[in-house]
Tab-separated table of C-alpha atoms in Angstrom:
chain	number	residue	atom	x	y	z
A	12	UNK	CA	16.865	-11.103	-15.673
A	13	UNK	CA	18.990	-13.998	-14.521
A	14	UNK	CA	17.839	-16.931	-12.469
A	15	UNK	CA	18.837	-15.332	-9.174
A	16	UNK	CA	16.428	-12.447	-9.581
A	17	UNK	CA	13.383	-14.535	-10.343
A	18	UNK	CA	10.910	-15.487	-7.659
A	19	UNK	CA	11.132	-19.164	-6.839
A	20	UNK	CA	8.450	-21.353	-5.302
A	21	UNK	CA	9.928	-21.049	-1.769
A	22	UNK	CA	9.873	-17.263	-2.229
A	23	UNK	CA	6.234	-17.371	-3.232
A	24	UNK	CA	5.385	-19.461	-0.191
A	25	UNK	CA	7.247	-17.049	2.086
A	26	UNK	CA	5.286	-14.199	0.536
A	27	UNK	CA	2.087	-16.092	1.248
A	28	UNK	CA	2.984	-16.718	4.875
A	29	UNK	CA	3.987	-13.119	5.565
A	30	UNK	CA	0.996	-11.733	3.713
A	31	UNK	CA	-1.235	-13.884	5.907
A	32	UNK	CA	0.382	-12.365	9.006
A	33	UNK	CA	0.032	-8.895	7.535
A	34	UNK	CA	-3.604	-9.568	6.816
A	35	UNK	CA	-4.189	-10.682	10.403
A	36	UNK	CA	-2.546	-7.496	11.688
A	37	UNK	CA	-4.729	-5.366	9.422
A	38	UNK	CA	-7.757	-7.253	10.708
A	39	UNK	CA	-6.664	-6.504	14.285
A	40	UNK	CA	-6.215	-2.846	13.374
A	41	UNK	CA	-9.705	-2.795	11.876
A	42	UNK	CA	-11.116	-4.260	15.054
A	43	UNK	CA	-9.228	-1.888	17.351
A	44	UNK	CA	-10.119	1.264	15.421
A	45	UNK	CA	-13.693	0.033	15.087
A	46	UNK	CA	-13.956	-0.182	18.854
A	47	UNK	CA	-12.352	3.207	19.476
A	48	UNK	CA	-14.181	5.310	16.876
A	49	UNK	CA	-17.097	3.450	15.310
A	50	UNK	CA	-18.279	4.845	11.998
A	51	UNK	CA	-15.098	6.749	11.243
A	52	UNK	CA	-12.732	3.852	11.885
A	53	UNK	CA	-11.591	3.799	8.263
A	54	UNK	CA	-9.838	7.105	8.698
A	55	UNK	CA	-7.378	5.809	11.263
A	56	UNK	CA	-7.253	2.186	10.172
A	57	UNK	CA	-4.309	2.597	7.741
A	58	UNK	CA	-2.282	4.401	10.395
A	59	UNK	CA	-2.825	1.782	13.090
A	60	UNK	CA	-2.080	-1.002	10.637
A	61	UNK	CA	1.108	0.775	9.525
A	62	UNK	CA	2.155	1.162	13.129
A	63	UNK	CA	2.020	-2.517	13.998
A	64	UNK	CA	2.990	-4.338	10.834
A	65	UNK	CA	6.404	-2.822	10.119
A	66	UNK	CA	8.298	-5.900	11.208
A	67	UNK	CA	6.400	-8.149	8.799
A	68	UNK	CA	7.248	-5.909	5.871
A	69	UNK	CA	10.888	-5.505	6.862
A	70	UNK	CA	11.357	-9.223	7.380
A	71	UNK	CA	9.780	-10.045	4.034
A	72	UNK	CA	11.910	-7.559	2.141
A	73	UNK	CA	15.035	-8.705	3.952
A	74	UNK	CA	14.305	-12.346	3.312
A	75	UNK	CA	13.277	-12.363	-0.345
A	76	UNK	CA	15.220	-9.372	-1.716
A	77	UNK	CA	13.841	-9.740	-5.229
A	78	UNK	CA	11.598	-7.583	-7.319
A	79	UNK	CA	8.014	-8.772	-7.161
A	80	UNK	CA	7.707	-9.781	-3.534
A	81	UNK	CA	6.188	-6.508	-2.366
A	82	UNK	CA	4.109	-6.159	-5.518
A	83	UNK	CA	2.595	-9.598	-5.019
A	84	UNK	CA	1.961	-8.868	-1.354
A	85	UNK	CA	0.042	-5.733	-2.318
A	86	UNK	CA	-1.831	-7.541	-5.038
A	87	UNK	CA	-2.854	-10.435	-2.828
A	88	UNK	CA	-3.868	-8.041	-0.037
A	89	UNK	CA	-6.058	-6.197	-2.530
A	90	UNK	CA	-7.565	-9.446	-3.715
A	91	UNK	CA	-8.390	-10.486	-0.176
A	92	UNK	CA	-9.834	-7.077	0.625
A	93	UNK	CA	-12.041	-7.387	-2.403
A	94	UNK	CA	-13.153	-10.943	-1.743
A	95	UNK	CA	-13.885	-10.211	1.899
A	96	UNK	CA	-16.304	-7.520	0.828
A	97	UNK	CA	-14.290	-4.325	0.665
A	98	UNK	CA	-14.593	-1.768	-2.012
A	99	UNK	CA	-13.054	-2.707	-5.359
A	100	UNK	CA	-10.962	0.466	-5.560
A	101	UNK	CA	-8.966	-0.779	-2.577
A	102	UNK	CA	-7.705	-3.429	-4.956
A	103	UNK	CA	-6.302	-0.749	-7.274
A	104	UNK	CA	-4.797	1.292	-4.446
A	105	UNK	CA	-3.018	-1.747	-3.062
A	106	UNK	CA	-1.549	-2.740	-6.414
A	107	UNK	CA	-0.345	0.747	-7.307
A	108	UNK	CA	1.244	1.329	-3.911
A	109	UNK	CA	2.726	-2.154	-3.938
A	110	UNK	CA	4.434	-1.619	-7.288
A	111	UNK	CA	5.735	1.841	-6.378
A	112	UNK	CA	7.030	0.577	-3.031
A	113	UNK	CA	8.710	-2.316	-4.762
A	114	UNK	CA	10.449	-0.044	-7.270
A	115	UNK	CA	11.672	2.225	-4.478
A	116	UNK	CA	13.016	-0.732	-2.534
A	117	UNK	CA	14.629	-2.171	-5.659
A	118	UNK	CA	16.584	1.040	-6.170
A	119	UNK	CA	18.722	0.119	-3.161
A	120	UNK	CA	18.556	-3.639	-3.777
A	121	UNK	CA	16.509	-4.038	-0.574
A	122	UNK	CA	19.546	-3.133	1.553
A	123	UNK	CA	19.451	0.539	2.644
A	124	UNK	CA	17.388	1.106	5.735
A	125	UNK	CA	16.240	4.631	4.971
A	126	UNK	CA	15.001	3.752	1.509
A	127	UNK	CA	13.207	0.683	2.833
A	128	UNK	CA	11.511	2.960	5.312
A	129	UNK	CA	10.308	5.201	2.483
A	130	UNK	CA	9.100	2.176	0.581
A	131	UNK	CA	7.203	0.936	3.626
A	132	UNK	CA	5.533	4.321	3.983
A	133	UNK	CA	4.401	4.211	0.370
A	134	UNK	CA	3.142	0.673	0.815
A	135	UNK	CA	1.104	1.736	3.838
A	136	UNK	CA	-0.800	4.226	1.728
A	137	UNK	CA	-2.209	1.228	-0.134
A	138	UNK	CA	-4.422	0.632	2.879
A	139	UNK	CA	-6.276	3.868	2.220
A	140	UNK	CA	-8.260	1.890	-0.355
A	141	UNK	CA	-11.031	1.006	2.079
A	142	UNK	CA	-11.361	4.720	2.935
A	143	UNK	CA	-12.322	5.598	-0.617
A	144	UNK	CA	-16.004	4.643	-0.357
A	145	UNK	CA	-16.392	7.563	2.060
A	146	UNK	CA	-16.405	9.809	-0.988
A	147	UNK	CA	-19.351	7.957	-2.415
A	148	UNK	CA	-21.092	7.778	0.903
A	149	UNK	CA	-20.788	11.412	1.820
A	150	UNK	CA	-23.262	12.435	-0.856
A	151	UNK	CA	-25.553	9.696	0.329
A	152	UNK	CA	-25.707	10.752	3.893
A	153	UNK	CA	-25.933	14.399	3.079
A	154	UNK	CA	-28.886	13.559	0.844
A	155	UNK	CA	-30.269	11.424	3.630
A	156	UNK	CA	-30.050	14.294	6.111
A	157	UNK	CA	-31.641	16.749	3.715
A	158	UNK	CA	-34.466	14.301	3.123
A	159	UNK	CA	-35.085	14.239	6.843
A	160	UNK	CA	-35.451	18.007	6.829
A	161	UNK	CA	-32.175	19.048	8.402
A	162	UNK	CA	-30.743	22.489	7.735
A	163	UNK	CA	-28.445	22.379	4.691
A	164	UNK	CA	-26.102	25.138	5.831
A	165	UNK	CA	-25.581	23.352	9.104
A	166	UNK	CA	-24.771	20.088	7.346
A	167	UNK	CA	-22.276	21.847	5.103
A	168	UNK	CA	-20.512	23.341	8.063
A	169	UNK	CA	-20.159	20.007	9.809
A	170	UNK	CA	-18.927	18.244	6.717
A	171	UNK	CA	-16.459	20.830	5.515
A	172	UNK	CA	-14.882	20.533	8.918
A	173	UNK	CA	-14.905	16.750	8.968
A	174	UNK	CA	-13.747	16.267	5.404
A	175	UNK	CA	-10.596	18.296	5.008
A	176	UNK	CA	-9.680	17.791	8.632
A	177	UNK	CA	-9.959	14.027	8.520
A	178	UNK	CA	-8.321	13.809	5.131
A	179	UNK	CA	-5.153	15.523	6.319
A	180	UNK	CA	-5.307	13.727	9.638
A	181	UNK	CA	-5.422	10.448	7.752
A	182	UNK	CA	-2.475	11.320	5.487
A	183	UNK	CA	-0.267	12.678	8.257
A	184	UNK	CA	-1.166	9.882	10.661
A	185	UNK	CA	-0.136	7.267	8.122
A	186	UNK	CA	3.167	9.022	7.506
A	187	UNK	CA	4.045	9.228	11.186
A	188	UNK	CA	2.795	5.746	11.976
A	189	UNK	CA	4.603	4.172	9.041
A	190	UNK	CA	7.915	5.746	10.040
A	191	UNK	CA	7.559	4.663	13.665
A	192	UNK	CA	6.293	1.217	12.692
A	193	UNK	CA	9.032	0.789	10.113
A	194	UNK	CA	11.788	1.789	12.531
A	195	UNK	CA	10.369	-0.554	15.148
A	196	UNK	CA	10.224	-3.296	12.546
A	197	UNK	CA	13.815	-2.794	11.505
A	198	UNK	CA	14.928	-2.831	15.111
A	199	UNK	CA	13.024	-6.052	15.738
A	200	UNK	CA	14.370	-7.746	12.626
A	201	UNK	CA	17.902	-6.802	13.623
A	202	UNK	CA	17.416	-7.905	17.208
A	203	UNK	CA	15.706	-11.235	16.591
A	204	UNK	CA	16.390	-12.368	13.064
A	205	UNK	CA	19.697	-10.921	11.940
A	206	UNK	CA	21.398	-12.184	15.093
A	207	UNK	CA	19.900	-15.628	14.657
A	208	UNK	CA	21.218	-15.642	11.107
A	209	UNK	CA	17.827	-16.092	9.496
A	210	UNK	CA	18.029	-13.142	7.141
B	28	UNK	CA	-29.222	-26.929	-0.671
B	29	UNK	CA	-27.561	-25.331	-3.638
B	30	UNK	CA	-24.087	-24.037	-4.289
B	31	UNK	CA	-22.985	-21.429	-6.799
B	32	UNK	CA	-19.929	-21.504	-9.033
B	33	UNK	CA	-16.960	-19.495	-7.671
B	34	UNK	CA	-17.090	-17.230	-10.681
B	35	UNK	CA	-20.749	-16.522	-9.995
B	36	UNK	CA	-19.717	-15.499	-6.498
B	37	UNK	CA	-17.131	-13.180	-7.988
B	38	UNK	CA	-19.813	-11.756	-10.234
B	39	UNK	CA	-22.046	-11.131	-7.217
B	40	UNK	CA	-19.159	-9.322	-5.529
B	41	UNK	CA	-18.695	-7.107	-8.558
B	42	UNK	CA	-22.403	-6.340	-8.593
B	43	UNK	CA	-22.338	-5.409	-4.916
B	44	UNK	CA	-19.535	-2.964	-5.675
B	45	UNK	CA	-21.513	-1.598	-8.559
B	46	UNK	CA	-24.272	-0.798	-6.065
B	47	UNK	CA	-21.879	1.655	-4.413
B	48	UNK	CA	-20.669	3.124	-7.683
B	49	UNK	CA	-24.040	3.731	-9.243
B	50	UNK	CA	-25.575	5.128	-6.052
B	51	UNK	CA	-28.751	3.152	-6.596
B	52	UNK	CA	-31.904	4.080	-4.746
B	53	UNK	CA	-32.847	2.323	-1.574
B	54	UNK	CA	-35.478	0.059	-3.149
B	55	UNK	CA	-33.009	-1.451	-5.579
B	56	UNK	CA	-30.473	-1.816	-2.799
B	57	UNK	CA	-32.915	-3.673	-0.580
B	58	UNK	CA	-33.879	-6.067	-3.344
B	59	UNK	CA	-30.244	-6.699	-4.227
B	60	UNK	CA	-29.336	-7.354	-0.618
B	61	UNK	CA	-32.115	-9.897	-0.414
B	62	UNK	CA	-30.722	-11.563	-3.538
B	63	UNK	CA	-27.262	-11.659	-1.973
B	64	UNK	CA	-28.677	-13.253	1.151
B	65	UNK	CA	-30.548	-16.024	-0.667
B	66	UNK	CA	-27.509	-18.145	-1.623
B	67	UNK	CA	-26.505	-18.037	2.035
B	68	UNK	CA	-29.800	-19.635	2.969
B	69	UNK	CA	-29.458	-22.022	0.055
B	70	UNK	CA	-26.142	-23.198	1.417
B	71	UNK	CA	-27.706	-23.848	4.808
B	72	UNK	CA	-25.987	-21.042	6.706
B	73	UNK	CA	-29.261	-19.779	8.083
B	74	UNK	CA	-27.816	-18.234	11.228
B	75	UNK	CA	-25.233	-16.152	9.353
B	76	UNK	CA	-27.791	-15.015	6.828
B	77	UNK	CA	-30.231	-13.953	9.519
B	78	UNK	CA	-27.576	-12.050	11.454
B	79	UNK	CA	-26.467	-10.090	8.381
B	80	UNK	CA	-30.061	-9.473	7.362
B	81	UNK	CA	-30.767	-8.214	10.873
B	82	UNK	CA	-27.889	-5.760	10.635
B	83	UNK	CA	-28.918	-4.470	7.262
B	84	UNK	CA	-32.622	-4.083	7.852
B	85	UNK	CA	-31.931	-2.812	11.378
B	86	UNK	CA	-29.935	0.032	9.833
B	87	UNK	CA	-32.801	0.861	7.552
B	88	UNK	CA	-35.252	0.875	10.454
B	89	UNK	CA	-33.043	3.223	12.474
B	90	UNK	CA	-32.705	5.410	9.417
B	91	UNK	CA	-36.440	5.600	8.878
B	92	UNK	CA	-37.775	5.832	12.395
B	93	UNK	CA	-35.118	7.094	14.787
B	94	UNK	CA	-33.391	9.699	12.669
B	95	UNK	CA	-36.277	12.142	12.204
B	96	UNK	CA	-36.360	12.584	15.969
B	97	UNK	CA	-32.715	13.578	16.308
B	98	UNK	CA	-31.204	17.044	15.996
B	99	UNK	CA	-27.805	18.634	15.448
B	100	UNK	CA	-24.623	16.664	15.888
B	101	UNK	CA	-26.408	13.529	17.019
B	102	UNK	CA	-28.297	13.384	13.734
B	103	UNK	CA	-25.134	13.778	11.699
B	104	UNK	CA	-23.276	11.066	13.598
B	105	UNK	CA	-26.121	8.580	13.645
B	106	UNK	CA	-26.790	9.139	9.980
B	107	UNK	CA	-23.132	8.724	9.166
B	108	UNK	CA	-22.831	5.441	11.019
B	109	UNK	CA	-26.107	4.046	9.814
B	110	UNK	CA	-25.748	5.051	6.187
B	111	UNK	CA	-22.121	4.026	5.843
B	112	UNK	CA	-22.814	0.688	7.499
B	113	UNK	CA	-25.838	0.125	5.326
B	114	UNK	CA	-23.940	0.896	2.147
B	115	UNK	CA	-21.041	-1.372	3.024
B	116	UNK	CA	-23.244	-4.283	4.027
B	117	UNK	CA	-24.207	-5.552	0.551
B	118	UNK	CA	-20.484	-5.853	-0.253
B	119	UNK	CA	-19.805	-7.506	3.057
B	120	UNK	CA	-22.664	-9.956	2.587
B	121	UNK	CA	-21.498	-10.937	-0.888
B	122	UNK	CA	-17.941	-11.226	0.438
B	123	UNK	CA	-18.906	-13.288	3.447
B	124	UNK	CA	-20.806	-15.658	1.199
B	125	UNK	CA	-17.892	-16.029	-1.204
B	126	UNK	CA	-15.429	-16.476	1.632
B	127	UNK	CA	-17.269	-18.922	3.825
B	128	UNK	CA	-18.637	-21.285	1.195
B	129	UNK	CA	-15.666	-21.787	-1.120
B	130	UNK	CA	-13.076	-24.483	-0.485
B	131	UNK	CA	-9.430	-23.913	-1.343
B	132	UNK	CA	-9.665	-26.402	-4.202
B	133	UNK	CA	-12.602	-24.668	-5.831
B	134	UNK	CA	-10.997	-21.280	-5.370
B	135	UNK	CA	-7.725	-22.335	-6.987
B	136	UNK	CA	-9.537	-24.067	-9.815
B	137	UNK	CA	-11.573	-20.932	-10.529
B	138	UNK	CA	-8.492	-18.712	-10.401
B	139	UNK	CA	-6.702	-20.981	-12.869
B	140	UNK	CA	-9.727	-20.840	-15.137
B	141	UNK	CA	-9.594	-17.061	-15.373
B	142	UNK	CA	-5.850	-17.320	-16.003
B	143	UNK	CA	-4.525	-15.668	-12.855
B	144	UNK	CA	-0.747	-16.176	-12.901
B	145	UNK	CA	0.622	-18.990	-10.767
B	146	UNK	CA	2.767	-16.514	-8.813
B	147	UNK	CA	-0.412	-14.983	-7.387
B	148	UNK	CA	-2.289	-18.253	-6.902
B	149	UNK	CA	0.417	-19.863	-4.760
B	150	UNK	CA	0.556	-17.079	-2.128
B	151	UNK	CA	-3.252	-17.112	-2.010
B	152	UNK	CA	-3.291	-20.834	-1.350
B	153	UNK	CA	-0.652	-20.461	1.333
B	154	UNK	CA	-2.611	-17.677	3.049
B	155	UNK	CA	-5.789	-19.704	3.298
B	156	UNK	CA	-3.836	-22.702	4.514
B	157	UNK	CA	-1.912	-20.571	7.021
B	158	UNK	CA	-4.753	-18.849	8.875
B	159	UNK	CA	-5.597	-21.800	11.165
B	160	UNK	CA	-1.881	-22.197	11.924
B	161	UNK	CA	-1.675	-18.594	13.077
B	162	UNK	CA	-4.590	-19.109	15.452
B	163	UNK	CA	-3.022	-22.255	16.879
B	164	UNK	CA	0.388	-20.576	17.257
B	165	UNK	CA	-1.156	-17.589	18.937
B	166	UNK	CA	-2.785	-19.760	21.572
B	167	UNK	CA	0.478	-21.554	22.282
B	168	UNK	CA	2.393	-18.291	22.554
B	169	UNK	CA	-0.150	-16.914	24.984
B	170	UNK	CA	0.170	-20.086	27.068
B	171	UNK	CA	3.938	-19.843	27.074
B	172	UNK	CA	3.761	-16.176	28.091
B	173	UNK	CA	1.289	-16.896	30.858
B	174	UNK	CA	3.585	-19.644	32.130
B	175	UNK	CA	6.250	-17.005	32.650
B	176	UNK	CA	3.757	-14.631	34.174
B	177	UNK	CA	3.664	-12.228	31.248
B	178	UNK	CA	0.372	-10.846	29.990
B	179	UNK	CA	-1.806	-13.474	31.608
B	180	UNK	CA	-5.443	-12.495	31.707
B	181	UNK	CA	-7.630	-10.765	29.176
B	182	UNK	CA	-6.745	-7.093	29.093
B	183	UNK	CA	-3.103	-7.515	30.054
B	184	UNK	CA	-1.876	-7.310	26.466
B	185	UNK	CA	-3.103	-3.751	26.209
B	186	UNK	CA	-1.129	-2.564	29.227
B	187	UNK	CA	2.222	-2.909	27.451
B	188	UNK	CA	1.375	-2.652	23.762
B	189	UNK	CA	4.952	-2.499	22.493
B	190	UNK	CA	6.054	-5.413	24.615
B	191	UNK	CA	3.036	-7.476	23.572
B	192	UNK	CA	3.706	-6.696	19.948
B	193	UNK	CA	7.288	-7.907	20.259
B	194	UNK	CA	6.553	-10.971	22.364
B	195	UNK	CA	3.687	-12.181	20.226
B	196	UNK	CA	4.596	-11.090	16.727
B	197	UNK	CA	8.215	-12.217	16.789
B	198	UNK	CA	7.487	-15.876	17.601
B	199	UNK	CA	4.739	-15.790	14.982
B	200	UNK	CA	7.168	-14.470	12.392
B	201	UNK	CA	9.848	-16.920	13.447
B	202	UNK	CA	7.429	-19.791	13.184
B	203	UNK	CA	6.026	-18.463	9.917
B	204	UNK	CA	9.527	-18.527	8.572
B	205	UNK	CA	9.896	-22.181	9.518
B	206	UNK	CA	6.496	-23.098	8.151
B	207	UNK	CA	7.377	-21.409	4.867
B	208	UNK	CA	10.437	-23.627	4.658
B	209	UNK	CA	8.521	-26.806	5.474
B	210	UNK	CA	5.733	-25.982	3.047
B	211	UNK	CA	8.231	-25.283	0.283
B	212	UNK	CA	9.869	-28.652	0.755
B	213	UNK	CA	6.620	-30.577	0.923
B	214	UNK	CA	4.994	-28.820	-2.003
B	215	UNK	CA	8.092	-29.065	-4.173
B	216	UNK	CA	8.105	-32.783	-3.458
B	217	UNK	CA	4.543	-32.932	-4.683
B	218	UNK	CA	5.541	-31.245	-7.899
B	219	UNK	CA	4.271	-27.699	-7.560
B	220	UNK	CA	7.380	-26.416	-9.352
B	221	UNK	CA	6.744	-28.438	-12.494
B	222	UNK	CA	6.107	-26.542	-15.674
B	223	UNK	CA	3.081	-27.292	-17.793
B	224	UNK	CA	-0.607	-27.369	-17.060
B	225	UNK	CA	-1.687	-28.166	-13.516
B	226	UNK	CA	-4.887	-30.053	-12.870
B	227	UNK	CA	-7.258	-29.726	-9.916
B	228	UNK	CA	-8.821	-32.319	-7.631
B	229	UNK	CA	-12.185	-30.579	-7.660
B	230	UNK	CA	-13.749	-30.044	-11.020
B	231	UNK	CA	-16.131	-27.135	-11.273
B	232	UNK	CA	-18.468	-26.127	-14.034
B	233	UNK	CA	-21.095	-23.489	-14.661
B	234	UNK	CA	-24.610	-24.811	-14.187
B	235	UNK	CA	-27.958	-23.551	-15.359
B	236	UNK	CA	-28.593	-22.201	-11.889
B	237	UNK	CA	-25.504	-19.979	-12.101
B	238	UNK	CA	-26.602	-18.429	-15.365
B	239	UNK	CA	-30.121	-17.920	-14.048
B	240	UNK	CA	-28.872	-16.293	-10.899
B	241	UNK	CA	-26.586	-13.974	-12.838
B	242	UNK	CA	-29.502	-12.823	-14.950
B	243	UNK	CA	-31.868	-12.454	-12.005
B	244	UNK	CA	-29.409	-10.318	-10.056
B	245	UNK	CA	-28.891	-8.104	-13.088
B	246	UNK	CA	-32.620	-7.362	-13.320
B	247	UNK	CA	-32.917	-4.801	-10.486
B	248	UNK	CA	-30.104	-2.811	-12.074
B	249	UNK	CA	-31.853	-2.718	-15.414
B	250	UNK	CA	-35.086	-1.665	-13.783
B	251	UNK	CA	-33.252	1.055	-11.886
B	252	UNK	CA	-31.514	2.296	-15.032
B	253	UNK	CA	-34.793	2.137	-16.931
B	254	UNK	CA	-36.589	4.160	-14.287
B	255	UNK	CA	-33.923	6.834	-14.420
B	256	UNK	CA	-34.135	7.509	-18.157
């Protein structure tokens, strides 16, 4: 690796700044989904976040254009999720998706729009981390309902419906939202930053 | 007034996650939550501690007293909200404590101690430093928009979501870009790019209290595991 491909201090600071913005957008998405569907907000949170934060991702990848930027963004996001009281597996999900997204983006040297879009979609799946505790919780609230003397068959029916349905809804919603958000982001970066000569 | 070591806070966070993993019974969970709340009180953040405690024990009360009277879908939904909230809260309490009582200096010092690479520490520092700037920028952007008669008033942003996203996010990004440049220059001047070992302004060390607290918080787990066998 020559000097040009290594992350410099200014790069690291840019990553920090954009990750902070990304984090704020995710926080907004959490708030919005929490207001719309309390209790199940985690299912749609990744999709809403993917929808609004495309421009941050596209600007970061256009500005730094080196391997590591997206990985570090995922890692730091995971760290902040963890420290702010989210489930520890969200840390792992963020790192894995960050690295995969980075490799995909590297394959076109951070230049081809379509591939960047794919990489953004993969990165967005990192946000499913906070959804994972639902698996652990499901048993808990089923047990809780049984304890309270509710009919088991009835509970099963409700949950089989909710589980597979929401799972696919979550996956598909992220895909659609990430593509729309990514396209919007690319358009914005072209309109505001490429013309101004910043990237 | 007492303050825990950042690594102790990290340890508490891990424990709170372990609560979810191990699916402990409700007694253990309640005791642990109390233990997570204590450092909050010790730091003097009584109001925060009471609010979180209210949430947590409120959930338990709803669970115990309201739920038996509900039927059908209502029971499922209430149980889902209450139980999921209750299970997340220990993590959130531990996280809120770690987040709101640690200064940047202490945080960086602790991260260096556990040998986190510098390329992760620097973005973390920048993020913490940058949050207040975002809030300030946001207020200025809203003022500027209102001056031109765009999105003035509370709910106006929601009427044109795409437009609001563009008009608010783009200046934030633009400004973030400039801030990144300024910060790079100023921190390079202060020698952040130097190789070799970096020192910290704030020195932190493990105290007896930290060790004690680590052991005390481990106890409920051991009792729980012991009761299971």
